[in-house]
Short mmCIF file of C-alpha atoms and ligand atoms in Angstrom, two decimals:
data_model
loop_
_atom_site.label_atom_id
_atom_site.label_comp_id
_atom_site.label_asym_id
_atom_site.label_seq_id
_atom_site.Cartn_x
_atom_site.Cartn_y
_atom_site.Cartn_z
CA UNK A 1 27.09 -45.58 18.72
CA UNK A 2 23.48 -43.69 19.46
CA UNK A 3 21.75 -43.98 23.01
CA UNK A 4 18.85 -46.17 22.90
CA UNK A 5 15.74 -45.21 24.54
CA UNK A 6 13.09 -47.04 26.72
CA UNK A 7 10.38 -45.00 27.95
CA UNK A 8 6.45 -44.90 29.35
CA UNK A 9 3.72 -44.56 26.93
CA UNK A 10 0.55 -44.39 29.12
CA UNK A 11 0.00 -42.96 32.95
CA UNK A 12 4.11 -44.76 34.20
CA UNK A 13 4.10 -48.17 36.06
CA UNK A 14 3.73 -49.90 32.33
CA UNK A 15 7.14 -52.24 33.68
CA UNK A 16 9.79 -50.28 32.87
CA UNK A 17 12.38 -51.35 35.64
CA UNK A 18 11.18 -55.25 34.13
CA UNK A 19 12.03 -54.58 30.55
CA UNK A 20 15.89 -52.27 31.42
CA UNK A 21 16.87 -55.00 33.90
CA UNK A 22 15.84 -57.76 30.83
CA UNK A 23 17.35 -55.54 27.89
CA UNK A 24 20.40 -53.85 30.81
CA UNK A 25 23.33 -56.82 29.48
CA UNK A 26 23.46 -55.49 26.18
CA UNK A 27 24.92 -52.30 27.37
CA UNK A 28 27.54 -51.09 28.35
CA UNK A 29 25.60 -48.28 30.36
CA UNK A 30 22.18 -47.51 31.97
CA UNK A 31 20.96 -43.80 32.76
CA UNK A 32 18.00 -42.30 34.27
CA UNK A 33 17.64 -38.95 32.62
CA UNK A 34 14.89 -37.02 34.60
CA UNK A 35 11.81 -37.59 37.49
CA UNK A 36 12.98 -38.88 40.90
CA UNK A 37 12.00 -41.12 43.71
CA UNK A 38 8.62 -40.42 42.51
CA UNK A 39 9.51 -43.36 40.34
CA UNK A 40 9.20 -46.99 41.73
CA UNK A 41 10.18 -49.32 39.07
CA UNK A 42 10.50 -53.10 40.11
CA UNK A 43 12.53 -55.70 39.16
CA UNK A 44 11.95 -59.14 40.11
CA UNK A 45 14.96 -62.31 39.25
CA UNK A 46 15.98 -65.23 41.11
CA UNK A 47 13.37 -65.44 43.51
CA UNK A 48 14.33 -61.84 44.55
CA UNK A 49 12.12 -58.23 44.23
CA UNK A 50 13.48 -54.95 44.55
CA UNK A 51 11.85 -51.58 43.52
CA UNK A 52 14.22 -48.82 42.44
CA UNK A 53 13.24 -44.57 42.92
CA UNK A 54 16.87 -43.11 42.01
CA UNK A 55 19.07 -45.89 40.71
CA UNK A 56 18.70 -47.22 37.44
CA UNK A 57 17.27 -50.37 36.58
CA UNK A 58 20.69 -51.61 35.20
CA UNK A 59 22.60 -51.80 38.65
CA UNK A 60 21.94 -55.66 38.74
CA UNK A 61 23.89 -56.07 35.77
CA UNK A 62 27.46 -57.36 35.76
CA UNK A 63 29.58 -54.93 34.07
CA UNK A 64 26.63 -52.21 33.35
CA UNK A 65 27.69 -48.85 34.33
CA UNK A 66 24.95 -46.59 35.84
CA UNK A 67 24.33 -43.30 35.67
CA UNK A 68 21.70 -41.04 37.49
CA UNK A 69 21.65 -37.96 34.95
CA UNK A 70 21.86 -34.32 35.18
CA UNK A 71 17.60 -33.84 34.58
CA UNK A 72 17.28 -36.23 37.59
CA UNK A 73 15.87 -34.93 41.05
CA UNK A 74 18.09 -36.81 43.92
CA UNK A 75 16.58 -37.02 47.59
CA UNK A 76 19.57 -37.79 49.65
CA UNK A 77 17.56 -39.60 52.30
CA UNK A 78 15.63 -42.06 50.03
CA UNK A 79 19.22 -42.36 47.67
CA UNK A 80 20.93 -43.54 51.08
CA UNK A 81 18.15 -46.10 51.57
CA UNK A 82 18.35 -48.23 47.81
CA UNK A 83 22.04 -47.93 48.42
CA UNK A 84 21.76 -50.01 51.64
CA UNK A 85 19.40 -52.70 49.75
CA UNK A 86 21.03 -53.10 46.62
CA UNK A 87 24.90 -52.95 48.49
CA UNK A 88 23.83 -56.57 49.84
CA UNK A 89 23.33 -57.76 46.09
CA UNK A 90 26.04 -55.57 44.55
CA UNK A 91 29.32 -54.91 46.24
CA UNK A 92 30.91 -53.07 43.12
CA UNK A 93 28.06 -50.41 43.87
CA UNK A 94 30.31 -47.77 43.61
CA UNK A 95 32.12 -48.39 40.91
CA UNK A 96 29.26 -49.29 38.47
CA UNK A 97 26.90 -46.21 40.20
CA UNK A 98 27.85 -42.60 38.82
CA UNK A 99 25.51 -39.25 39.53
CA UNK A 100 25.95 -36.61 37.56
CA UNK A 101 27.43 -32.81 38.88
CA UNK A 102 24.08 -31.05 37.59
CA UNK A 103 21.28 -33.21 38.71
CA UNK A 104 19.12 -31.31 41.31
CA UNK A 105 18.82 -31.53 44.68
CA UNK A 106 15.44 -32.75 47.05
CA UNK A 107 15.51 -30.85 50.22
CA UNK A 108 13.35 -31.53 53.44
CA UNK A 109 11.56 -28.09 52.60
CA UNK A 110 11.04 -29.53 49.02
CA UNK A 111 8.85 -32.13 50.41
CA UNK A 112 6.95 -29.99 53.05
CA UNK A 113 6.46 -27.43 49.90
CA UNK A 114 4.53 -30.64 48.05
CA UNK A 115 2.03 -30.77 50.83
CA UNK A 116 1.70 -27.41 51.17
CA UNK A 117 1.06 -27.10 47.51
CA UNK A 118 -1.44 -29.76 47.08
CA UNK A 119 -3.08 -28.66 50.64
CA UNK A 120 -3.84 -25.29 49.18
CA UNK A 121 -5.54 -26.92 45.79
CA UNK A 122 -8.03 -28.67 48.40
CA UNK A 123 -10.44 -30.82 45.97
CA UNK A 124 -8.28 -30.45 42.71
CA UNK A 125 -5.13 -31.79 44.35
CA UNK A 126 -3.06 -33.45 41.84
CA UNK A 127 -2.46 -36.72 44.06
CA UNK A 128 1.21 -36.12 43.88
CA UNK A 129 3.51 -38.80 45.31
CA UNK A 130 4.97 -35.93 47.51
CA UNK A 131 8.72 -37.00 47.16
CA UNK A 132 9.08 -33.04 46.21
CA UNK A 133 9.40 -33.52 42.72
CA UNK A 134 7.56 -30.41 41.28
CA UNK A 135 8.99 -27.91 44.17
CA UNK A 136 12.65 -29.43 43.33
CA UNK A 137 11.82 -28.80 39.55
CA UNK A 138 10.16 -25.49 40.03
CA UNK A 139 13.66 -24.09 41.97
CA UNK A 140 15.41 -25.54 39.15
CA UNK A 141 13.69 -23.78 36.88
CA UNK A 142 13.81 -20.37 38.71
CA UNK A 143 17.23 -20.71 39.28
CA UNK A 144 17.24 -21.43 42.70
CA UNK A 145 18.22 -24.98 42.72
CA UNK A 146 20.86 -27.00 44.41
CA UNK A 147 22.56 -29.36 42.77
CA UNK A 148 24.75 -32.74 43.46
CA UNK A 149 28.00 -30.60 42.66
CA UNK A 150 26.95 -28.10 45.03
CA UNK A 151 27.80 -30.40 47.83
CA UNK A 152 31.62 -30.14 47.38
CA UNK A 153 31.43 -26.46 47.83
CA UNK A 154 32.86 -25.24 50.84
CA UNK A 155 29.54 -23.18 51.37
CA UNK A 156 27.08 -26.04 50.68
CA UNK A 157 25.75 -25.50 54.49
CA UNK A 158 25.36 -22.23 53.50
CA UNK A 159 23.70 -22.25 50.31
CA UNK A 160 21.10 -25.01 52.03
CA UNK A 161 20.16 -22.98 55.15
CA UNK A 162 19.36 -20.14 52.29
CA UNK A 163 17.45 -22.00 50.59
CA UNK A 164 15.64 -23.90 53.44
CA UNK A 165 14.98 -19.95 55.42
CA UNK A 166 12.70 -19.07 51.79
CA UNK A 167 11.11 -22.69 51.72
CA UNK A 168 9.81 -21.63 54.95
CA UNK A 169 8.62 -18.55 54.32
CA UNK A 170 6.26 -19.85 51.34
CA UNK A 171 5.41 -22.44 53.31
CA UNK A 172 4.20 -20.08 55.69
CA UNK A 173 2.43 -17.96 53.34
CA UNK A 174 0.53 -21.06 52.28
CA UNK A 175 -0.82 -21.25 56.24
CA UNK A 176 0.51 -24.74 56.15
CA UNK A 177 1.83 -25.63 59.23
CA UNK A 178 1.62 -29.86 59.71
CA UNK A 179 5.08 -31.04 59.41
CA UNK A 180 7.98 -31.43 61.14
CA UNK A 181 10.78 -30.20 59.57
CA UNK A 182 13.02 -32.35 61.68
CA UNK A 183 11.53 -35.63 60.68
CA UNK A 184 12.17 -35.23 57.17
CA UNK A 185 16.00 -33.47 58.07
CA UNK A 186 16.43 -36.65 60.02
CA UNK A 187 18.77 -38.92 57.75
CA UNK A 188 18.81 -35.86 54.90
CA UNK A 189 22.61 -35.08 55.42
CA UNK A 190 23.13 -38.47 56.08
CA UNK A 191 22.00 -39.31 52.66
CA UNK A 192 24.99 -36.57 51.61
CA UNK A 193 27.83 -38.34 53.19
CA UNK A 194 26.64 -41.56 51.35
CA UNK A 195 26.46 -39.50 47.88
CA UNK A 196 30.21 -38.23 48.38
CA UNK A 197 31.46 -42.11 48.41
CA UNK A 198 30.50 -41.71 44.56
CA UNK A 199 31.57 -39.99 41.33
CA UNK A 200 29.77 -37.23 40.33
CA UNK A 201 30.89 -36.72 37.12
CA UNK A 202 29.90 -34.04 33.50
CA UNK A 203 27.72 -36.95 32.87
CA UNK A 204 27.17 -35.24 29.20
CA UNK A 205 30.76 -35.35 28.47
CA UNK A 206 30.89 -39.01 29.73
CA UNK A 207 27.95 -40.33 28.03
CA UNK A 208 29.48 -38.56 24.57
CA UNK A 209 32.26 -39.79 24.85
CA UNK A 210 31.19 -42.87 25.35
CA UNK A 211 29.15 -42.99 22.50
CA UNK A 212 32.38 -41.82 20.64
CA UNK A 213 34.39 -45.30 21.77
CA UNK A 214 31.23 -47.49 20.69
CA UNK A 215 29.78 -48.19 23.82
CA UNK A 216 26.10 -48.83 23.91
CA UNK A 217 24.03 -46.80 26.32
CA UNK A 218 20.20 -47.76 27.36
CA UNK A 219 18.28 -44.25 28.64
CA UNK A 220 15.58 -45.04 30.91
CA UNK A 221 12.78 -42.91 31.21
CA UNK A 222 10.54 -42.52 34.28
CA UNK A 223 7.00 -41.66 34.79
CA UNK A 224 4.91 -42.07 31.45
CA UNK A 225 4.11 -39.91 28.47
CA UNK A 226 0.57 -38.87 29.58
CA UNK A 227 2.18 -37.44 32.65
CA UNK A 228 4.66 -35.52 30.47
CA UNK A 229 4.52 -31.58 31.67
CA UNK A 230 4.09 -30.32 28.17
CA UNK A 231 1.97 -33.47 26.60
CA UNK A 232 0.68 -35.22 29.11
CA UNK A 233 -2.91 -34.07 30.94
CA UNK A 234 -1.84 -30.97 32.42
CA UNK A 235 -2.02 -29.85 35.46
CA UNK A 236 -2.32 -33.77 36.30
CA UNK A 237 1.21 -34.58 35.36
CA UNK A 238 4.41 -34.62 36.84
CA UNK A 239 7.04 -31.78 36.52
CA UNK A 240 9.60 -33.36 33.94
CA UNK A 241 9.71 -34.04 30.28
CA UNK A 242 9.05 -37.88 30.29
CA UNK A 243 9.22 -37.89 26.82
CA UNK A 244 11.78 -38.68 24.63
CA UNK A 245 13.09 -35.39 23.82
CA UNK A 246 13.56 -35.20 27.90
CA UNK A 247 16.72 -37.97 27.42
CA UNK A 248 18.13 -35.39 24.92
CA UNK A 249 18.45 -32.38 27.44
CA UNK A 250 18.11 -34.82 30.66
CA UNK A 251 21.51 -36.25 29.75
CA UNK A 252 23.32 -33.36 27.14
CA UNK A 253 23.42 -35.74 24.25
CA UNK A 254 21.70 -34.50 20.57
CA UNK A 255 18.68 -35.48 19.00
CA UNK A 256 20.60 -37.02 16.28
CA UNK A 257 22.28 -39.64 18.82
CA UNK A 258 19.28 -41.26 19.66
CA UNK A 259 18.38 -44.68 18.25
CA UNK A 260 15.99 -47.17 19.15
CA UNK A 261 12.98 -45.79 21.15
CA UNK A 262 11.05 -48.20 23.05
CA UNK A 263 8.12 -47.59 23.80
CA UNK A 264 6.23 -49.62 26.57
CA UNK A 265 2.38 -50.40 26.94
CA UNK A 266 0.75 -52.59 29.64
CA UNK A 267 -1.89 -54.61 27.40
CA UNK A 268 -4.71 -52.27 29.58
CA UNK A 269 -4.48 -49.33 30.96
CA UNK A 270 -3.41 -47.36 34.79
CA UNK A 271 -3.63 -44.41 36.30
CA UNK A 272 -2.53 -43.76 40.32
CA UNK A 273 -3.55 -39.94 41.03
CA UNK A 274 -5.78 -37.62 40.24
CA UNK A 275 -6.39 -36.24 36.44
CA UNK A 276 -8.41 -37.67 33.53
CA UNK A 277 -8.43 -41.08 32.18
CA UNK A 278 -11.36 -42.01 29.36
CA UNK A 279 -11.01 -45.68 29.61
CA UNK A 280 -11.27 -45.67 33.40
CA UNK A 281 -13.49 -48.81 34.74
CA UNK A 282 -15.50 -48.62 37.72
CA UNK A 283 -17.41 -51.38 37.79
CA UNK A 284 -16.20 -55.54 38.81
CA UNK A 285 -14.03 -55.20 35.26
CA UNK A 286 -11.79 -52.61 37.09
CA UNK A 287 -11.84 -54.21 40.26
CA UNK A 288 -10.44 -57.74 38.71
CA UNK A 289 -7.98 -55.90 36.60
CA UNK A 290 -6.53 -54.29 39.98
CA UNK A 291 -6.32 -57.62 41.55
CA UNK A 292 -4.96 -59.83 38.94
CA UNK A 293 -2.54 -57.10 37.71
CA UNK A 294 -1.78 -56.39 41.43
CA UNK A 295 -1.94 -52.88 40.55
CA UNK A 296 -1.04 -50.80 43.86
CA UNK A 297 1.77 -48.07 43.75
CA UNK A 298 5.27 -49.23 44.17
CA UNK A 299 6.32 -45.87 45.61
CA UNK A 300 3.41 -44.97 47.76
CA UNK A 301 1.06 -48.43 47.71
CA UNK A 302 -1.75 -46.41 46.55
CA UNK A 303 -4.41 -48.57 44.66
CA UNK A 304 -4.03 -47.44 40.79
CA UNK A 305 -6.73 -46.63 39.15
CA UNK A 306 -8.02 -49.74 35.98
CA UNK A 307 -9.16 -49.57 32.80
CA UNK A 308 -8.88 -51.00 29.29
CA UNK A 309 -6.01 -50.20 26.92
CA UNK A 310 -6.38 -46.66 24.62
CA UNK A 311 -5.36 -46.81 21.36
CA UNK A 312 -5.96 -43.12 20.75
CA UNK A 313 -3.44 -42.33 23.48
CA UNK A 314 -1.08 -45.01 22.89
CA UNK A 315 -0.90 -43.82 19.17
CA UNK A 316 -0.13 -40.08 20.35
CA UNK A 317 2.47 -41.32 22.89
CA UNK A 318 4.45 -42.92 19.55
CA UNK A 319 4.34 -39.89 17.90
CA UNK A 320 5.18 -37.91 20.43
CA UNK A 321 8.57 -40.48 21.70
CA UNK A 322 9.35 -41.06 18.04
CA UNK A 323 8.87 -45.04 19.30
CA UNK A 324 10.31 -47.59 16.81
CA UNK A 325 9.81 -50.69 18.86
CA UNK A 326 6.84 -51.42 21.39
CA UNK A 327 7.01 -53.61 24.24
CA UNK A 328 3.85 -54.82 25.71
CA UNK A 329 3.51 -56.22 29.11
CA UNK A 330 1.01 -57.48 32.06
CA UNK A 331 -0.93 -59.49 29.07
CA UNK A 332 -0.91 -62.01 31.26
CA UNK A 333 -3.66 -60.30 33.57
CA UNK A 334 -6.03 -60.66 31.14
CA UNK A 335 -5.72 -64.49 30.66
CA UNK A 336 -9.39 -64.53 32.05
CA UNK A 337 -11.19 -62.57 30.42
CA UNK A 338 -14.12 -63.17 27.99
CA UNK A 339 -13.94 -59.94 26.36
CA UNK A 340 -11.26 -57.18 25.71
CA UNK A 341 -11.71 -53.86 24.72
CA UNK A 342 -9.73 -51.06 23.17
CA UNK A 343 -10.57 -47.82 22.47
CA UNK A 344 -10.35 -46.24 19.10
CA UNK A 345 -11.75 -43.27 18.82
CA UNK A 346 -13.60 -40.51 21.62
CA UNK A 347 -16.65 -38.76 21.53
CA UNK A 348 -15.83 -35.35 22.77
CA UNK A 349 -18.89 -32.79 22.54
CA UNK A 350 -20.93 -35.10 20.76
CA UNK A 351 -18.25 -34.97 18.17
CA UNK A 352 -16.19 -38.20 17.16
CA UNK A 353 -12.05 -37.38 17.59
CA UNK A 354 -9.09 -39.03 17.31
CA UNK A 355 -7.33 -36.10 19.52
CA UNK A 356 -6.75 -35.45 22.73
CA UNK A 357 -8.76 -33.26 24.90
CA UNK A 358 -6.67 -30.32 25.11
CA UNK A 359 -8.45 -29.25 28.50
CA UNK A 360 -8.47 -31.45 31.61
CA UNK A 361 -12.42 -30.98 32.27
CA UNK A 362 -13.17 -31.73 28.49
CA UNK A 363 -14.84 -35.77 28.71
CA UNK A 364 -13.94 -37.86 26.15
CA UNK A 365 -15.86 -40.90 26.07
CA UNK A 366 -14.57 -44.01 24.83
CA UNK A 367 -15.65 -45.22 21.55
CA UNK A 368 -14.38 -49.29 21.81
CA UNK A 369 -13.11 -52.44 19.46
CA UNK A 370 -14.01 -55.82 21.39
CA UNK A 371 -12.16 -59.06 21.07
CA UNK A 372 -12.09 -62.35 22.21
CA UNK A 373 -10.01 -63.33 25.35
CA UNK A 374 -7.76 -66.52 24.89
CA UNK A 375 -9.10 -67.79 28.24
CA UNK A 376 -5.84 -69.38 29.34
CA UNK A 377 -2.48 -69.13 31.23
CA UNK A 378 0.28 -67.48 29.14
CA UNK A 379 2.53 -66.70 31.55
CA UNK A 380 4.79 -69.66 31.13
CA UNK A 381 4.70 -69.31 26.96
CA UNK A 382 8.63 -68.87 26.37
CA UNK A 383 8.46 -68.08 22.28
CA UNK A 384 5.63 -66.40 20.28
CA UNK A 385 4.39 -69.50 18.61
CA UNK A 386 3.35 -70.48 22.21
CA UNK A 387 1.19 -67.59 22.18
CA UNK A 388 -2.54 -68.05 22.22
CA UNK A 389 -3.92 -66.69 18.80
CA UNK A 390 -6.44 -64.07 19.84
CA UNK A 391 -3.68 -62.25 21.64
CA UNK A 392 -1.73 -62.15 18.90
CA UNK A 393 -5.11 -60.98 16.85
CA UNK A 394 -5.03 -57.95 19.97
CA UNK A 395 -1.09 -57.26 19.34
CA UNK A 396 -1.27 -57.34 15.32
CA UNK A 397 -4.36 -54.79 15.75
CA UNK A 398 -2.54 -52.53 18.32
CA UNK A 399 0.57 -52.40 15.56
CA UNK A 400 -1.50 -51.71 12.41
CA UNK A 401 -3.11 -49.14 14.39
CA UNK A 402 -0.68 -47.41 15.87
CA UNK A 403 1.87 -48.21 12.89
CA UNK A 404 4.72 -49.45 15.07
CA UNK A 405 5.92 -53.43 15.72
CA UNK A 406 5.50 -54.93 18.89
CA UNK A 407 9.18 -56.18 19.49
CA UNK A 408 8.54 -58.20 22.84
CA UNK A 409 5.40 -59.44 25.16
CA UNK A 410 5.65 -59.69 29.06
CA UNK A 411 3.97 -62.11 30.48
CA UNK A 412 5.34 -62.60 34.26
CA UNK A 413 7.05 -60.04 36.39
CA UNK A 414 10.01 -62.00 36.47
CA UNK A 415 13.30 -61.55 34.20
CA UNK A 416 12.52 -64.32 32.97
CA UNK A 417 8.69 -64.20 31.82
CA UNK A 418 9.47 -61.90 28.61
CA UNK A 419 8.88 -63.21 24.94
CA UNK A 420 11.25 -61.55 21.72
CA UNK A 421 9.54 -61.42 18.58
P1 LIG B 1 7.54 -49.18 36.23
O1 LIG B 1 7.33 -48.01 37.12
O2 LIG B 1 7.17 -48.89 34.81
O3 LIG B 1 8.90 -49.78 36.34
O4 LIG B 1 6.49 -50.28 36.72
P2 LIG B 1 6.16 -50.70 38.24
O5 LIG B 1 7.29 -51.51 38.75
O6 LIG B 1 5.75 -49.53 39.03
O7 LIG B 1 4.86 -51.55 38.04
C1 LIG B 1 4.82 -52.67 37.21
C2 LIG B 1 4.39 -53.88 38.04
O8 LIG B 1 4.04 -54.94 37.19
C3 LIG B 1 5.52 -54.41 38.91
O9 LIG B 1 4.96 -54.97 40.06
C4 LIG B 1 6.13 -55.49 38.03
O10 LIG B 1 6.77 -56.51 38.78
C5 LIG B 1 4.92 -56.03 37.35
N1 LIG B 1 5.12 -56.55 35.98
C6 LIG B 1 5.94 -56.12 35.00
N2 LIG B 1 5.74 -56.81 33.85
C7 LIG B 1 4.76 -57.71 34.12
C8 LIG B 1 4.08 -58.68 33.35
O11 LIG B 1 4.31 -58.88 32.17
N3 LIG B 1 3.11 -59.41 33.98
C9 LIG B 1 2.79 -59.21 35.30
N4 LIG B 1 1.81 -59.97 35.81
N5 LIG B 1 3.41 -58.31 36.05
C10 LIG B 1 4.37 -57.55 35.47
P1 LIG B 2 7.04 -44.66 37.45
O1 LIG B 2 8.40 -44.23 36.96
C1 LIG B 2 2.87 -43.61 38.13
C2 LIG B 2 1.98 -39.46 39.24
C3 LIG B 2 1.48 -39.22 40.63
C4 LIG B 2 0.64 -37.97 40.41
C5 LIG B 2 1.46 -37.21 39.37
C6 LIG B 2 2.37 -36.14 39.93
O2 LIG B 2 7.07 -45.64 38.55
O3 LIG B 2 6.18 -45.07 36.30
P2 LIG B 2 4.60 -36.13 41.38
O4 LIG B 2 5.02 -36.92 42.56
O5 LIG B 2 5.48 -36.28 40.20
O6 LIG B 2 4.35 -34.70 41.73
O7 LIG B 2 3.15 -36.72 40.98
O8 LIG B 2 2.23 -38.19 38.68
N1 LIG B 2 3.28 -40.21 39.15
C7 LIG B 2 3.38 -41.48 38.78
N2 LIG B 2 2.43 -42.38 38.48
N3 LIG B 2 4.17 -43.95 38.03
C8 LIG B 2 5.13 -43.05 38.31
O9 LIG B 2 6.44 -43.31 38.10
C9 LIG B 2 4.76 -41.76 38.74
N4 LIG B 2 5.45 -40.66 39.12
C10 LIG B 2 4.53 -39.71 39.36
O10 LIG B 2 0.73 -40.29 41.09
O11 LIG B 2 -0.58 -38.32 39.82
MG1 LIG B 3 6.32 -47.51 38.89
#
């Protein structure tokens, strides 16, 4: 069998946790393959919401197996705290939950080190989520790291205090000196005696050999293409390869093992952080779009920034992922609008492009398509022939443009509010 992948195409929050937790029962196993509790991916069934930063979005599945992957960041603290939620729904937790033996550790000083970091930018901060995702990736880059195998080592203690002694020394060398070191300790090796009740496992020799006796495994990427660290609008990204090529080394399995991409749009556009975003609205347009779309972060509650879908992007993002199926979701927020716009090309330098700036100060300005609105309530369609036509006039121009089928529509957060074409 190959590993199917479902992944971000814009700035993350496009409904990923949604679309694994609808897609999660035909698989035998879910994995996250990189970010971290910088993620907040919600899933909403029965009445019932939950957001997810560590677990994957298939641990409300009967039978599913889960696995948090060796290019995942784990912070021990915040790990312990979606265990004690989802325990209440799930009392096989730890049989269907395994984390794999090279995934990195989060430290206390990780986090401090994110607010030193973005301190010390001042105005260009990169409006991190501070969960000590770039720090934790940086030390795992350098070779510094810690990782979830680490903690059965009789000199874990050891090996932490290390680490912790240098953390402080840069963070004193950055003059930053609001925190409190015991706050974020507080509950930190707590969150490691909850980790040892599980399996930490070669999570690329499981999920190969898997594969090998035909199971069916679902990756599930975090974050969103534009925030990719090599593609996505540097310095404003995260510190991971969203992209799909970031399943390949996140979990050890070959390029040639992947099948299905997915690739998921919300029918606008979001951005929470700092960093550049050409379709950005700030005028009443944006301000609706946040409201109806309820668009505040799910891991810090920040508002996100609104703004009409871009084509431009969206067609790099399937490039980039390889995507051979799109999902589109939140189409139901626009059920009142008069007007929709895409954008389809940028004026950059007076010039018109169909690239993306290379530098973050470079403005492109959005060159846009307009169509109608349908001007009613799709969220209770159940079957594409319920579908209002000028959406489906918006979704058949998004696939000829981008050259790849939309394969379902969202139109509800719940489970249940998703349409297969
Ligand atoms: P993720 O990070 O990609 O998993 O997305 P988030 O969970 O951060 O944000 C998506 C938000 O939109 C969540 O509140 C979802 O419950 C919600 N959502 C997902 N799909 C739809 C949809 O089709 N319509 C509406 N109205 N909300 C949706
Ligand atoms: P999901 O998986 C939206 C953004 C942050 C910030 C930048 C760097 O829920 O889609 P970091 O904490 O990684 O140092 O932040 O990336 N960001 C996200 N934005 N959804 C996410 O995840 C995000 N994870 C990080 O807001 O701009
Ligand atoms: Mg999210």
């Amino acid at each position: 069998m190959k590993i199917d992948v479902l992944l971000g195409l814009q700035w993350g929050d496009e409904g990923k946790g949604k679309i694994v937790d609808v897609l999660a029962p035909k698989y035998d196993i879910v994995t996250r393959f990189q970010g971290g509790p910088n993620a907040g991916h919600t899933l909403e069934f029965s009445g019932k919401k939950f957001v997810l930063h560590t677990i994957p979005s298939g641990i409300f599945t009967d039978g599913a197996i889960n696995i948090i992957g060796n290019g995942v960041v784990l912070d021990p603290k915040i790990f312990k705290d979606e265990i004690e939620v989802i325990n209440a729904q799930n009392p096989e937790l730890k049989n269907c939950l395994k984390i794999a033996k090279r995934a990195n550790l989060i430290l206390p000083t990780h986090r401090i080190l994110d607010a030193a970091n973005e301190a010390a930018k001042g105005k260009s901060k990169i409006g991190s989520t501070l969960k000590g995702i770039g720090p934790t990736y940086t030390d795992k880059i350098s070779r510094n790291g810690l990782r979830i195998g680490d903690i059965l080592l009789p000199n874990f203690k050891e090996k932490f205090d290390a680490l912790t002694q240098r953390h402080l020394r840069e963070i004193a060398s950055l003059g930053f000196t609001d925190f409190s070191l015991e706050e974020f300790t507080k509950g930190w090796f707590e969150g490691i005696e909850c980790l040892k009740q599980f399996e930490f496992i070669d999570s690329e020799m499981y999920v190969n050999e898997k594969l090998q006796e035909n199971k069916s495994v679902l990756a599930e990427g975090a974050q969103g293409t534009m925030l990719d660290i090599d593609f996505g609008t540097y310095p404003f990204v995260t510190s991971s390869n969203t992209i799909c090529a970031g399943a390949c080394t996140g979990m050890g399995v070959a390029p040639q093992k992947i099948g299905e991409v997915f690739g998921i749009f919300k029918a606008y556009c979001t951005r929470v952080g700092a960093g550049p975003y050409p379709t950005e609205l700030f005028d009443e347009t944006g301000d609706k779009l946040c409201q109806l779309g309820h668009e505040f972060g799910a891991t810090t509650g920040r508002r996100r920034r609104t703004g009409w879908l871009d084509l431009v992007q969206l067609k790099y993002s399937c490039m980039i992922n390889g995507v051979t199926q799109l999902i589109c979701t939140k189409g139901d927020v626009l059920n009142d609008f008069d007007t929709i716009k895409a954008c389809v090309k940028y004026t950059i330098n007076g010039k018109e492009t169909m690239s993306m700036p290379f530098d973050a100060s470079e403005e492109a300005k959005p060159i846009y398509k307009e169509f109608k609105g349908w001007k009613c309530d799709i969220s209770n369609c159940k079957k594409e022939s319920d579908l209002p036509k000028e959406l489906m006039d918006y979704i058949k121009f998004i696939e000829e443009f981008v050259g790849v089928p939309v394969k379902m529509i969202s139109v509800g957060p719940d489970r249940e509010a998703t349409i297969m074409r």
